[in-house]
Coordinates of C-alpha atoms in Angstrom, one line a residue:
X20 CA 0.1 139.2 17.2
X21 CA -1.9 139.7 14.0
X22 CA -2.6 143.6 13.8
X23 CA -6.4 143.9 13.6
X24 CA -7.9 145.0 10.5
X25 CA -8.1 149.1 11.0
X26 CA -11.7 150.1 10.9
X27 CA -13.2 153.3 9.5
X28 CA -14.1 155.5 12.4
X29 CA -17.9 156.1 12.6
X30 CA -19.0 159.4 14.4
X31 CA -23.0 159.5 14.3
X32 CA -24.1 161.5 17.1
X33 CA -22.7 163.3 20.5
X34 CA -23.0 160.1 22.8
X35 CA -20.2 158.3 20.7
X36 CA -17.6 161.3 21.3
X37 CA -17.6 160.6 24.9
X38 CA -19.4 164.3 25.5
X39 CA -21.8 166.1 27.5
X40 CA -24.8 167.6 26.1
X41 CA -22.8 170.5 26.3
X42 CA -20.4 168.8 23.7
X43 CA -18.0 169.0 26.6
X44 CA -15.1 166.4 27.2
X45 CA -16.0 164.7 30.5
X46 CA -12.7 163.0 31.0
X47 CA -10.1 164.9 28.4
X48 CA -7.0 163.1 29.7
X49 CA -8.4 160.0 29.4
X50 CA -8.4 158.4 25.9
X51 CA -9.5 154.4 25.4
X52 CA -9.0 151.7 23.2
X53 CA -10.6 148.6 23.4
X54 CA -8.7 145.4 21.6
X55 CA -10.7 143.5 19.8
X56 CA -8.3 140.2 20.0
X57 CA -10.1 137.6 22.1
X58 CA -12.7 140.0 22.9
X59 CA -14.8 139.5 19.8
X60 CA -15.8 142.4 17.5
X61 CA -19.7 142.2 18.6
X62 CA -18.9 142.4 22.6
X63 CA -16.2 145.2 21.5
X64 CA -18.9 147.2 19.6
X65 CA -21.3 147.0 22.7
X66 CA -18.3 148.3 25.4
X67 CA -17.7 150.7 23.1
X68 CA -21.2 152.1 23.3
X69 CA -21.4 151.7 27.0
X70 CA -18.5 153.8 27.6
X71 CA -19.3 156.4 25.0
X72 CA -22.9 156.4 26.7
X73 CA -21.1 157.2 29.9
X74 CA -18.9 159.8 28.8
X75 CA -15.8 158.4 28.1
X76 CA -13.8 158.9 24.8
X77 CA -13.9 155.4 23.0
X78 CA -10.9 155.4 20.1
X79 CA -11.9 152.8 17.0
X80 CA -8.8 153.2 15.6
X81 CA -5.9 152.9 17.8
X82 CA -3.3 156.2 17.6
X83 CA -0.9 158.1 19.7
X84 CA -3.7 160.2 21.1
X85 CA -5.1 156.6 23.3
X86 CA -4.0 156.3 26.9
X87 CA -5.5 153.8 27.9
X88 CA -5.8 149.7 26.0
X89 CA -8.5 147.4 27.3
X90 CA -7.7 143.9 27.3
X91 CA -9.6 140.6 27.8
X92 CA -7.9 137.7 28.4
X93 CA -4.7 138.8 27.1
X94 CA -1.3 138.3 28.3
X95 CA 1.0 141.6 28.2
X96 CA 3.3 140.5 26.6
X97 CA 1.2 139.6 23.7
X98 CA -0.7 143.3 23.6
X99 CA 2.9 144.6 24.2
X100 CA 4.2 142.7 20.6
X101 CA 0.4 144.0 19.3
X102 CA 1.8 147.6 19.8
X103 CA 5.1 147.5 18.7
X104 CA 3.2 146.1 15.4
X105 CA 1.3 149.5 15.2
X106 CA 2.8 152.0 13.4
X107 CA 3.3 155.1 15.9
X108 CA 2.4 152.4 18.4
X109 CA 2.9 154.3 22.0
X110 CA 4.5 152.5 24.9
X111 CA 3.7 154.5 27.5
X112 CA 0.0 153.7 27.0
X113 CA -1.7 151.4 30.3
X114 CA -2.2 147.7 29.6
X115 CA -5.3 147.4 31.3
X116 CA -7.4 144.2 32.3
X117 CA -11.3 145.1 31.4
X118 CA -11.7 144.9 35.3
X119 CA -10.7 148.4 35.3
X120 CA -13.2 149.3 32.5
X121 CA -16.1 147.6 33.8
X122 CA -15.8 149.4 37.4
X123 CA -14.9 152.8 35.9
X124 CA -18.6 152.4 33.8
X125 CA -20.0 151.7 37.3
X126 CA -18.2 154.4 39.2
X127 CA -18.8 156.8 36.1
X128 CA -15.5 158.0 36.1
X129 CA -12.0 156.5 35.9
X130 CA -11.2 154.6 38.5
X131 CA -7.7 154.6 40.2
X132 CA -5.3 151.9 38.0
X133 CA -4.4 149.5 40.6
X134 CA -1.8 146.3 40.1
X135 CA -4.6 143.8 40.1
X136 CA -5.6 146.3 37.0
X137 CA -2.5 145.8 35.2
X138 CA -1.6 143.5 32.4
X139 CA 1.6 141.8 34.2
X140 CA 4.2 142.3 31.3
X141 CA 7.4 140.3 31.5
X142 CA 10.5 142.6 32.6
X143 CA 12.7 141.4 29.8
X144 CA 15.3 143.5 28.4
X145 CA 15.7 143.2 24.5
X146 CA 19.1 142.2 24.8
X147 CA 17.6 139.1 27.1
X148 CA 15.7 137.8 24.2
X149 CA 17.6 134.8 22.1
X150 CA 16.8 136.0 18.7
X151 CA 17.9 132.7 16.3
X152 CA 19.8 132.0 13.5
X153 CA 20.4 129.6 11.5
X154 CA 21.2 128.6 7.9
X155 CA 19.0 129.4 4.5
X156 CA 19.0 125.2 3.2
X157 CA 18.1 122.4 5.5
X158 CA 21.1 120.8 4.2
X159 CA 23.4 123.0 5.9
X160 CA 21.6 122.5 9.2
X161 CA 21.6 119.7 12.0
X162 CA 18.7 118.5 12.3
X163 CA 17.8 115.8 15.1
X164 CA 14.6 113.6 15.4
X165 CA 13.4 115.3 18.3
X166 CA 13.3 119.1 19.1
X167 CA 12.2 121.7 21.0
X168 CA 9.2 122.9 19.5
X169 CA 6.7 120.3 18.8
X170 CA 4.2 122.3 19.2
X171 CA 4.8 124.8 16.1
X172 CA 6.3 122.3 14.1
X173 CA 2.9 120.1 14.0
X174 CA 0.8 122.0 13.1
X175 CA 3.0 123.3 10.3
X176 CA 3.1 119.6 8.7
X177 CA -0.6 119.1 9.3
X178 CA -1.3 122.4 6.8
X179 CA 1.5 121.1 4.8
X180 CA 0.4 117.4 4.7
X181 CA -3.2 119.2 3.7
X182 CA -1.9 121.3 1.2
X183 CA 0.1 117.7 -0.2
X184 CA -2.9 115.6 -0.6
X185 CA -5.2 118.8 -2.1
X186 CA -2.2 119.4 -4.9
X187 CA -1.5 121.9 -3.6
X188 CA 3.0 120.9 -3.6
X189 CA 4.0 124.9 -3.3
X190 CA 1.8 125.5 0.1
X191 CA 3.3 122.6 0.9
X192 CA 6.5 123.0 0.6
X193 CA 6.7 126.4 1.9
X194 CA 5.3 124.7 5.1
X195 CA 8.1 121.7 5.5
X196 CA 10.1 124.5 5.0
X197 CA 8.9 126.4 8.0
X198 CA 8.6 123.6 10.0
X199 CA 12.3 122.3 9.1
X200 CA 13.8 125.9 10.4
X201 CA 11.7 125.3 14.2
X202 CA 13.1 121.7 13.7
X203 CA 16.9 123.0 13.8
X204 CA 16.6 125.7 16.9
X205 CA 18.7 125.3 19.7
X206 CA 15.9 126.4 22.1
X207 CA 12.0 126.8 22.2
X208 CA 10.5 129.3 20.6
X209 CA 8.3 132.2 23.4
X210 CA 8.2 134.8 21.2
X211 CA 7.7 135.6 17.4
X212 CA 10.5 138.4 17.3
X213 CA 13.1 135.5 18.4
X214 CA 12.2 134.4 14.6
X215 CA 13.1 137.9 13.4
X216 CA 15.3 137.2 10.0
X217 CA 15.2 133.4 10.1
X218 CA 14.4 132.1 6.3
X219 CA 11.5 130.1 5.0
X220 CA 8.7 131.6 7.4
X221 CA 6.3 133.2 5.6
X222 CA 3.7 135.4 6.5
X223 CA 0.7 132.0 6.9
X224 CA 3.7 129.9 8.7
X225 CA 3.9 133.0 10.9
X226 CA 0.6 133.5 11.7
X227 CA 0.3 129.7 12.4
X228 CA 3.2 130.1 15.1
X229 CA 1.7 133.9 16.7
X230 CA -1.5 131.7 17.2
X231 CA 0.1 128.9 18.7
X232 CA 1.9 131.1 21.3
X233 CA -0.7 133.5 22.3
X234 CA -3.4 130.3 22.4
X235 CA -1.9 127.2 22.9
X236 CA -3.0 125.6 19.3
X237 CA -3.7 126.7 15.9
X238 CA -7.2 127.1 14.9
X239 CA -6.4 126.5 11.9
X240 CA -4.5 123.1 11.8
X241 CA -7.3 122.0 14.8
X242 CA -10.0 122.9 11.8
X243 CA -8.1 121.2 9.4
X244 CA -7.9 118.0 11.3
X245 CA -11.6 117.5 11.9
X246 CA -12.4 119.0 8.4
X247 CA -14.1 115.9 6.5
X248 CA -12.5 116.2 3.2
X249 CA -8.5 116.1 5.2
X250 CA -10.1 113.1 7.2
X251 CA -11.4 111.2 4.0
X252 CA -8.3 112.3 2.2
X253 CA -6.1 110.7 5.0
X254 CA -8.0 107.3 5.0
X255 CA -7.9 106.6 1.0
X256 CA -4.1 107.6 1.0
X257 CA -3.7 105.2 3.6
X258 CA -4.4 102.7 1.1
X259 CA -1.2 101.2 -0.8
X260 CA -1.6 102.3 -4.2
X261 CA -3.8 105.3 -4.0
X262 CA -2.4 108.7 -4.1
X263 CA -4.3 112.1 -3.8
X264 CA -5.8 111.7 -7.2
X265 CA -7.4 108.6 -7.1
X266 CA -8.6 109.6 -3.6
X267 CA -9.8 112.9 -4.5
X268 CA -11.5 111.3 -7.1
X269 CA -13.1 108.9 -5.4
X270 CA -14.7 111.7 -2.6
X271 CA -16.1 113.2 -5.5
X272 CA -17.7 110.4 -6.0
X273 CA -19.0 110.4 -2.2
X274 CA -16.3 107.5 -0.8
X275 CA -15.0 108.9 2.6
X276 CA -13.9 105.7 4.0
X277 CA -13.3 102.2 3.4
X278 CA -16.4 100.9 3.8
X279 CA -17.9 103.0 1.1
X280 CA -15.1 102.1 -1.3
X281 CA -15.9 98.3 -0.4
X282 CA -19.2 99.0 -1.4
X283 CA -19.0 101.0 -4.5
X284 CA -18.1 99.8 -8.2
X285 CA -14.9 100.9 -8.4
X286 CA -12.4 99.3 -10.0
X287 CA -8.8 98.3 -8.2
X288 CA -6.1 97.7 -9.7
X289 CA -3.8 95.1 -8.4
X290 CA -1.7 97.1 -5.8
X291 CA -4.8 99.1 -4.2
X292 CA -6.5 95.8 -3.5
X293 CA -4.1 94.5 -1.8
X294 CA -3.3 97.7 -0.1
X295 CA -7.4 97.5 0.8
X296 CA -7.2 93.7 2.2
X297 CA -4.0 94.3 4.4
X298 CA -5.0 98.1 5.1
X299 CA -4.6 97.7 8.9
X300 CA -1.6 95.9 9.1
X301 CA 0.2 98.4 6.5
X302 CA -1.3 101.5 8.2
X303 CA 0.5 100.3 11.4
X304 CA 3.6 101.5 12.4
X305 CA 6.6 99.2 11.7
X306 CA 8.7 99.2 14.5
X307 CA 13.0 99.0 14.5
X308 CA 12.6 95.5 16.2
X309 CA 10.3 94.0 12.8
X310 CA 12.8 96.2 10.0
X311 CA 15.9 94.4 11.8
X312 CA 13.6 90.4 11.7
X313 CA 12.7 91.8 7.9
X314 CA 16.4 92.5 7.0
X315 CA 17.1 88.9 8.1
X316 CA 15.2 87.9 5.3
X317 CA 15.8 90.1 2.7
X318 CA 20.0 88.9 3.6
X319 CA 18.8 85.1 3.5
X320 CA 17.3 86.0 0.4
X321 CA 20.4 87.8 -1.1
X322 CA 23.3 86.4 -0.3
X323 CA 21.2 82.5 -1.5
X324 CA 21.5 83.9 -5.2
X325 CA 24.9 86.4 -5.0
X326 CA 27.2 85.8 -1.9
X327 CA 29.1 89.0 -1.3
X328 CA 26.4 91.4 -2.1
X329 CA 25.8 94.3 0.1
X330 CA 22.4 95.0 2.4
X331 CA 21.2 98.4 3.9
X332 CA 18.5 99.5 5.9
X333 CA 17.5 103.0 4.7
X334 CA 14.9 105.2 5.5
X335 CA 13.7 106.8 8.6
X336 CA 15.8 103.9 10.6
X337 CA 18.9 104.7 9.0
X338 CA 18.1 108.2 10.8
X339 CA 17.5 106.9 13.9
X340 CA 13.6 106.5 14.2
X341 CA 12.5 103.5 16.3
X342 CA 9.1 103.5 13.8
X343 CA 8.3 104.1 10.2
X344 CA 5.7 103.3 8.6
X345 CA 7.7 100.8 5.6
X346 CA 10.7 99.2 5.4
X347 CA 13.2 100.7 2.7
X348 CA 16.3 98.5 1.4
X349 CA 19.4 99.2 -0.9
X350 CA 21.2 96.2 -1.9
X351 CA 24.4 96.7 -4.4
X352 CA 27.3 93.9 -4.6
X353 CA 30.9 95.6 -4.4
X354 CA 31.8 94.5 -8.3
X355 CA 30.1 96.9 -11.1
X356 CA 27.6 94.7 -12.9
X357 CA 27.1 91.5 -11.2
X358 CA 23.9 93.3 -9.4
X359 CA 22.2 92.7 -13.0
X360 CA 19.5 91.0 -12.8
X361 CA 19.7 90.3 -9.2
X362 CA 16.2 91.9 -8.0
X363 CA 14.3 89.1 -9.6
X364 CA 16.3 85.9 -8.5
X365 CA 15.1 87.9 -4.8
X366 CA 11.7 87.8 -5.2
X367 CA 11.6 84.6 -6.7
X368 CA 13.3 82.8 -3.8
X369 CA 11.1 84.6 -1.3
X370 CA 7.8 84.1 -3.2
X371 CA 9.0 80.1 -3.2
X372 CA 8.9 81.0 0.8
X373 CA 5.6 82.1 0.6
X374 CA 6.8 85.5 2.4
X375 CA 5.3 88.1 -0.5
X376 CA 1.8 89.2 -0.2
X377 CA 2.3 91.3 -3.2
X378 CA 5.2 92.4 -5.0
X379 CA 5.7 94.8 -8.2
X380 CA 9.1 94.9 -9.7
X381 CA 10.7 97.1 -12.2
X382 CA 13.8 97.0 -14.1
X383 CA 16.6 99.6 -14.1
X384 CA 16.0 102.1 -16.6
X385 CA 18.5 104.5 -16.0
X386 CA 21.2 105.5 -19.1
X387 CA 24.1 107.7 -17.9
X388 CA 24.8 108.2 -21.6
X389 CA 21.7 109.2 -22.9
X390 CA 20.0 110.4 -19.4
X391 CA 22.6 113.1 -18.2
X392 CA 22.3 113.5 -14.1
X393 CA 19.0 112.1 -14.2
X394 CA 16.3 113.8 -12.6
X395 CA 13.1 113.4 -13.8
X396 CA 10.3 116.0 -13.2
X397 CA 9.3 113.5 -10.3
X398 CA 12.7 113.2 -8.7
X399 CA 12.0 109.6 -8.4
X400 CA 15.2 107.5 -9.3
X401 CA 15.0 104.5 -12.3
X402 CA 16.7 102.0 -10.3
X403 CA 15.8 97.9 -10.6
X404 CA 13.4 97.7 -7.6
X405 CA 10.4 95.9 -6.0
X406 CA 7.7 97.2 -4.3
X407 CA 6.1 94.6 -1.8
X408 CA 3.9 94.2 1.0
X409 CA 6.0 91.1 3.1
X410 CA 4.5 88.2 5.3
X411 CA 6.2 88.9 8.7
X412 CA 5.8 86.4 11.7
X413 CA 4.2 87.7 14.8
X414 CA 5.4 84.5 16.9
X415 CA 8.4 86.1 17.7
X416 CA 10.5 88.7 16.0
X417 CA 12.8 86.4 14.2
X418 CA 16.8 87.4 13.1
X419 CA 19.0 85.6 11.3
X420 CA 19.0 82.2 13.9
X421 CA 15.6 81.5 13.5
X422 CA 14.5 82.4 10.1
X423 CA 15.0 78.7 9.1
X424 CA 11.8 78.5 11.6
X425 CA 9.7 81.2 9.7
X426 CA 11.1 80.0 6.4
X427 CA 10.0 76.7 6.2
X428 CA 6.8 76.7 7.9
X429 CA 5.3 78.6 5.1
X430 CA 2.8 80.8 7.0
X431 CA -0.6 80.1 5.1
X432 CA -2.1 83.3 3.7
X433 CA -5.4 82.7 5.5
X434 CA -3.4 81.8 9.2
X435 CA -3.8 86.1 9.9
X436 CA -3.0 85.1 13.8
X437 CA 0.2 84.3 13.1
X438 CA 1.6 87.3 10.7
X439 CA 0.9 90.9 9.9
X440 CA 1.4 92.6 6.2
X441 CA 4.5 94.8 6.1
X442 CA 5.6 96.9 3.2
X443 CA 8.8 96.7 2.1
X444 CA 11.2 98.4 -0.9
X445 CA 14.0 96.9 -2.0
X446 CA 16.2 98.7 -4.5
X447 CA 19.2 97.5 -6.5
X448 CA 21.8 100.2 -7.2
X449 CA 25.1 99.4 -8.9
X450 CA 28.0 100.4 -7.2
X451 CA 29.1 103.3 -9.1
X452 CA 26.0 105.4 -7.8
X453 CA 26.1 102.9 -4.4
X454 CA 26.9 106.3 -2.6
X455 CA 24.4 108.6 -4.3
X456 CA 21.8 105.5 -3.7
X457 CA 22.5 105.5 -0.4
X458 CA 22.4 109.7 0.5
X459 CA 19.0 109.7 -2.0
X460 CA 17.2 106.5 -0.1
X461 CA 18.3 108.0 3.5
X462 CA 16.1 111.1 3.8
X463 CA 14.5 112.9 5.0
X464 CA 12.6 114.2 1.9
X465 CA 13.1 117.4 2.7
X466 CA 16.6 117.9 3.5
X467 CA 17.1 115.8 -0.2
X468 CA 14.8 118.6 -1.9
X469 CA 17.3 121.1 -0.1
X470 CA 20.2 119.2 -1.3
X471 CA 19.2 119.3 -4.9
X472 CA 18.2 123.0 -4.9
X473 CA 21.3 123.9 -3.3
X474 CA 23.4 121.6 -5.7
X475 CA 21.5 123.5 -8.7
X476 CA 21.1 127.1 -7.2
X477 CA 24.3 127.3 -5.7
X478 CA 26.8 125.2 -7.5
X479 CA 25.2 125.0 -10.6
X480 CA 25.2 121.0 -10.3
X481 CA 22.3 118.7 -10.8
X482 CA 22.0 116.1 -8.2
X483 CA 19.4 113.0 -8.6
X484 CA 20.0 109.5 -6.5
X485 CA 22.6 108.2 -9.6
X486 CA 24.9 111.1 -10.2
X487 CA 26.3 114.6 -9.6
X488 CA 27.1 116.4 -12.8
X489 CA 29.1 119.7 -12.9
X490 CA 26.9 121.9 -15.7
X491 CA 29.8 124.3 -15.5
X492 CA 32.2 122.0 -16.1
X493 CA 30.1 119.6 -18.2
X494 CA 31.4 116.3 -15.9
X495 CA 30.6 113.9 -13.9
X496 CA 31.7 114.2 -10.3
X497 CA 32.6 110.7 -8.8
X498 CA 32.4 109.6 -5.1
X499 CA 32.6 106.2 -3.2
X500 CA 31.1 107.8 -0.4
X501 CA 28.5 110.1 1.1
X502 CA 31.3 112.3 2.8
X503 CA 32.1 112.8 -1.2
X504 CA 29.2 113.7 -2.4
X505 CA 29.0 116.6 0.4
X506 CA 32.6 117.8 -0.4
X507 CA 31.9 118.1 -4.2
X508 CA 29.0 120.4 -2.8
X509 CA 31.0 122.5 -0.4
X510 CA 28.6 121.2 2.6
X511 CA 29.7 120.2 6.0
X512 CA 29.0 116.6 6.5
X513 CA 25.8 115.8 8.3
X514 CA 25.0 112.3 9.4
X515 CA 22.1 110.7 8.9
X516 CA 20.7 111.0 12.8
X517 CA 20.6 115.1 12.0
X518 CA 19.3 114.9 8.6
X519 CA 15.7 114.8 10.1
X520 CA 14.6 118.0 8.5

């Protein structure tokens, strides 16, 4: 638990002492504390009083001289972790309900401590508790899509999502980071001194995780969620094309939702109206079933302008998720340099099948020469790609035998029964950096941020989504493979379905 703040203690006259007007201890052996936690500080103050008034000696500050701790709708195992946070915290003191308190004020003396009195403490032995462990970098840990603590690591990326679209990329980072460690335990997490040691939880992320345990949610994460400025955040975001900026920008302005930007004079560029005229469809989930009809296309599309070229789905699917909310595909061909030009002869032959929405393509601007490893500030790779929002049939999930069907009937634009807007990425990669492509484009974000801080802090490499370079050596390192890549780095393999940090 948190340890309260310590207050001053306030002695004004005899009745807060817990004397007689004798200034005579009625009840020497019996020293309280009341916790404040759950109990609130203004009905703390009054029990105080009340007891004092009485004649029994009411401690502010808790201290080794206190017998007795008060409790309200605590658990004792939670005032039990309270007072091993106290410094000369004493375990011998009674855990006691504030049943016992209120009938000792009516009896006017102490009443006798009875079980129903007690705080029921779990009779755990320290050697019973599984204190974790687990790796410093997410890339050296397993990480599968589900776990065990949901719970904790929720609310985590709700403050770090927060912290994301406020600017804020350190708070949250150090929050993926948190959550990513509670991603990888073998076990749930019922206690905070299980966490004793693990790396990445700071003192917030551990607050966030004592709260959770003693009361079921976070406040904070429940506040954050029905704030107004995360909700308004979240819905202009949602919008292809917009980032935090423009949306912060635009609340500033007084636009919380949709409507209000529909409204206003803003002006869209060509990406954010689109994202704002097929805003529902985009902003629901994709699921495995419409990336798999989606790759049928993209392969019709492919192998019409270079037979032998090579199609991947990447992504959350490639790590097993059964929904995502795009479609992300790497397309290489297995001889260096007939990928050239290849992106545009794509979108050409799908925009003559009416299956593009909207697409934005840019060309490959990445120089091993003159770039080095590549890794711009943003981390974001210069491959030859096309960002697109796709036409996808909702007659029938087609594959590969009955995209002839969806093909040539040319869904009109205006025929919104019969289709739903899907965004899709397709990137071209040459096969040289096919296998760096492929471990950059897989995810999760995360565990690539982990992979390129370890590359750099530990190896002294620098990895982007083209290249590994040695700066020790001042070399390249080459690899056909993802199984490569991690051996250059001195990692363990980890496939994609555990790289869900």
């Amino acid at each position: 638990m948190v340890p309260l703040k310590r207050r001053k203690l306030v002695c004004s006259d005899t009745g807060n002492t817990g004397t007689d007007s004798r200034g005579q201890t009625k009840f020497p052996q019996v020293v309280l504390f009341l916790l404040e936690r759950k109990m609130g500080t203004s009905r703390r103050a009054f029990l105080s009083q009340l007891g004092r008034r009485k004649g029994f000696q009411v401690e502010e500050l808790f201290s080794e001289r206190v017998t007795h701790v008060i409790c309200e709708n605590n658990s004792g195992d939670e005032v039990r972790a309270w007072l091993d946070s106290q410094s000369g915290g004493r375990a011998a003191a009674h855990l006691l309900d504030i049943s016992w308190y209120t009938e000792s004020m009516r009896a006017l003396h102490p009443v006798e401590i009875l079980d129903r009195h007690k705080l029921q403490e779990p009779q755990i032995s320290e050697s019973e508790v599984a204190v974790f462990s687990v790796p410093s970098y997410a890339c050296q840990r397993r990480t599968a899509l589900d776990n065990y603590n949901t719970t904790l690591t929720e609310a985590l990326s709700i403050l770090a999502e927060n912290a994301e679209l406020s600017e804020e990329e350190g708070r949250g980072v150090a929050f993926r980071r948190a959550a990513a460690v509670l991603k990888a335990l073998p076990s749930p997490v019922t206690s905070v001194s299980q966490l004793r040691g693990l790396p990445c939880l700071g003192d917030h992320s551990l607050r966030v995780i004592r709260d959770i345990l003693e009361n079921g949610a976070s406040s904070e994460a429940e506040s954050t969620k029905e704030s107004e400025r995360y909700k308004a955040l979240k819905v202009l975001t949602g919008i292809f094309g917009v980032g935090s900026k423009t949306a912060d920008r635009w609340i500033r302005d007084g636009i919380h939702d949709l409507h209000q930007l529909r409204a206003s004079e803003q002006t869209l560029n060509r990406s954010q109206q689109a994202g704002l005229e097929h805003y529902d469809d985009i902003n629901q989930p994709v699921t495995k079933a419409e990336a798999d009809a989606i790759r049928g296309i993209v392969e019709k599309a492919v192998n019409s302008v270079l037979p032998g070229a090579e199609i991947v789905l990447t992504g959350g699917f490639r790590r097993g998720k059964v929904m995502g909310h795009d479609v992300d595909f790497l397309i290489t061909h297995p001889q260096e340099g007939r990928e050239v030009g290849l992106m545009s002869k794509v979108v050409s032959w799908l925009e003559s099948q009416d299956l593009l929405l909207y697409q934005k393509t840019t060309r490959n601007s990445y120089l091993e020469s003159k770039d080095g490893p590549g890794r711009p500030a943003s981390n974001m790779d210069r491959f030859e790609r096309c960002l697109s929002i796709f036409k996808l049939s909702k007659k029938e999930e087609p594959g590969a035998e009955n995209l002839k069907t969806v093909t040539e009937n040319k869904l009109g634009r205006h025929d919104h029964g019969l289709w739903r807007a899907v965004r899709v990425d397709l990137v071209v990669s040459p096969i040289s950096q096919f296998a760096f492509a492929l471990l950059g484009w897989t995810g999760s974000k995360l565990f690539e941020r982990e992979l390129r801080r370890w590359a750099g802090h530990e190896r002294g490499m620098s990895l982007s989504s083209h290249a590994l370079y040695d700066n020790n050596q001042s070399r390249y390192l080459r690899a056909s493979s993802e199984e490569e890549i991690f051996t250059h780095l001195g990692l363990d393999y980890i496939p994609p379905s555990e790289r869900n940090a």
